[in-house]
Amino acid sequence: MNFDFSDDQKMLKEQVRKFLTDKCPYSVPRRILDSDEPYAKEVWKGLVEMGLTGTAIPEAYGGLGLGALELCVIAEELGRAAAPVPFSSSVYLASEAIKLFGTEKQKQTWLPKLAAGEIIGTFAISEGLHAPSAANIKTSFAGGKVNGVKTPVPDGDIADVAVVVVNAGGKVALAIVDLKGAGLSHEVLRTFDPTRSHAEITFKDAPAELMDGQGWEQVSRILDGAAVLFAFEQVGGAEAALEMARDYSLERYAFGRQIGSYQAIKHKLADMYVKKEIAKSNAYFGAMMLNDEGAELPEAAAASRIAGCDAYVFAAQENLQTHGGIGYTWEANTQFHYRRAKLLALTVGAAIQWKEKLVARLEAKNAA
Amino acid sequence: MDFNDTPEEATYRAQVRSWLDKNAVRKADAKDLPLPKTLEEVLKQSKAWQAKKADAGYACITWPKEWGGGGGTTIQNVIYGQEESNYAVPGGIFAIGLGMCIPTVMAWGPEDAKKRYVGPAVRGDEIWCQLFSEPAGGSDVAGLRTRAEKDGDEWVINGQKVWTSGAHYSDFGIVLTRTDPNVPKHKGLTMFYIDMKSPGVEVRPIKQMSGGSDFNEVFFTNVRVKDSQRLGNVGDGWKVALTTLMNERLAVGGSQGNADADDLIELARETEIAGEPAIRNGAVRERIANWYVQAQGLKFTRFRTLTALSRGETPGPESSISKIVAANKMQELGSFGMDLQDMGGVIRDRSVSPAEGAYTEQWIGAAGYRIAGGTDEILRNIVAERVLGMPQDVRVDKDLPFNQAPRGK
Ligand SMILES: Cc1cc2nc3c(=O)[nH]c(=O)nc-3n(C[C@H](O)[C@H](O)[C@H](O)COP(=O)(O)OP(=O)(O)OC[C@H]3O[C@@H](n4cnc5c(N)ncnc54)[C@H](O)[C@@H]3O)c2cc1C
């Protein structure tokens, strides 16, 4: 058994950490929070220059030809830094979707540009304040045109291309839409995490191309892969929140003692650690299944997601609590994780959806 | 045991209802009324409403009439609260002053101060704030460092307070200071009341994670107060503060956020889990049941406290449980309401989101509420040590002179 990342992968992780520690300290998400800038362009540019946007894209399409495991270590570092960049939309979602289900021509058209970071991609699935499902997708595809409204779309205001989940004559399918083309308008949304921008996109006879194949299974596969990658972001974020809490509990005194000397705080931090480790181990299995395209990917992805949501939301929330009054201020960095943890817990579907999905799978297997 | 009104109570309720009908708008009819946009508007509306209530005897119902109160009973106060909650009326900005500061002034202040300040506070003409917490101590408020030094018939205050809710619109405050750093921390404190417009008082708003600015830093630079502004004896500040904090326990714990089990039922009807109506999902139903039971538990715990109060008993530290439950429920219910909206839950927009954005707002606000007025951890310590009589944590600084106690950031 060798249930660990390779030395090369760990070195990649170190490189990304070094870059982000240097170029994306909390002052960067703070700048995005306090301004109208949709994302940190210079951080994005740096990631692109390191070739990271092409990590898992085959060399034939201009990428580095590495795999999901490399993406996982990058994700963990992006999560740790709460980096305000469109990496997840462009890489875990758009690029992966095109790689999996694009036609040869679509791959040739879009992947090199995505790999090179010349364009930003996104995945448009949600249609409002409810979970999307096979039966409720209304955005339609017919005669090479998409019509409908997708909201919220992560990075929908800055993306150049979107993989859009559509209803094509009663069947769920995927369509590629050039967001710089005709028939499109968007509105930036107010969200609780302004360090990641979201938009409502309206398609009015927007020219589009269907991707290969059809069915909700494709959507599920895309979400499964992204769930694993997001789980690594969540693990990274949870670790950062835990470290922040530990550091503070060592320097803050109450009643003449470090607050870290109180068991209420110690146990809180220990619980954060336990949840984070459980999430990490699940995410490792998710990574393995994703990398090998294993049969257990759906269960592994759901488990990664459920544990990741739990670990990060808890760590972020209790990190803030550990800080007392200062933790609830705009000035404090605790808020970046409080916001991001909840954002990531919603972004490819809430845990409660994944729990249903997981148990349905387990039930079917159990019956077989 | 019953909730029935006695004939006198029923008469009172009818009076209250007809007065409210004449003077306020029912919530159901207020949906389209514009919300106040500026702090000035909020203050103006709140003050006008409070004065109206005071004239009719509905402000501080249980306080004696000579102090501007209603001269009524605890039960009348409850009845008024129940009825008023059906109307869209301003509220909130007097809670700290009337719930905590003025009761402290009434218990410890000199007679002329009570005459001067209680009436205007009841009418809402003057607003009060609580200046206890400092950068060095919130949970450990007795670790505060703001100094008051005697100079003739006056005291000179220097130092800094923080998290002072409403300081930016308050006229007066009660301020806990250190008058003797050479004795153990609880013994060297003294309480004063202070005019917030005194020279040397500087209020700087703090922006909260929510984006709002309800609390402040307050700096004191050679602020002079008269010895007659002292509440209680020199060195008795902690005892005086306990009056305030005991009242705080009654004042907080009421709010549970704006979205509740009922709102969740509505939301769960409109959303889906794995393609099925969310309301049919067992996990959703279980949560709704749990939060309903918690809400009821809080409500009836309060009724028990009120019944004890109406008999003249003093509620003990057991009312500390309310805020632990309320604040955590507020955070978790808010968070779950966002989950039901799935990816749509990232939107923070009252005009779009269900329950007018209440889920998101309470998920954000609860992060502060779990800290304000005693953190979860401190409240659990109170329950364990003062209610259950478990041994106290080791208090290394308790008997040391304050200036020799260990301290950190
Ligand atoms: C919205 C809001 C409004 C407020 N309004 C006011 C106001 O009007 N006036 C006022 O005076 N103050 C006010 N406060 C301050 C509030 O009372 C303090 O923030 C609170 O008591 C915590 O103190 P602290 O911030 O110093 O945190 P700390 O005391 O430093 O606490 C940090 C962490 O250590 C934990 N901790 C501390 N001691 C122990 C222990 N013995 N055992 C276990 N854990 C412990 C705490 O639970 C917390 O998690 C307000 C705070 C907020 C958030």
Coordinates of C-alpha atoms in Angstrom, one line a residue, chain B residues 131 194-203 218-223:
Chain B
L131 CA -18.6 50.5 28.5
I194 CA -20.4 59.4 32.0
D195 CA -21.6 61.9 29.5
M196 CA -20.5 60.6 26.1
K197 CA -20.0 64.2 25.0
S198 CA -17.4 64.9 27.7
P199 CA -14.1 66.3 26.4
G200 CA -11.6 63.6 25.9
V201 CA -14.1 60.9 24.8
E202 CA -13.6 59.7 21.3
V203 CA -15.9 57.2 19.6
V218 CA -14.1 54.3 22.7
F219 CA -11.0 56.2 23.8
F220 CA -10.7 58.1 27.0
T221 CA -8.0 60.8 27.2
N222 CA -8.0 62.7 30.5
V223 CA -11.7 62.6 30.7

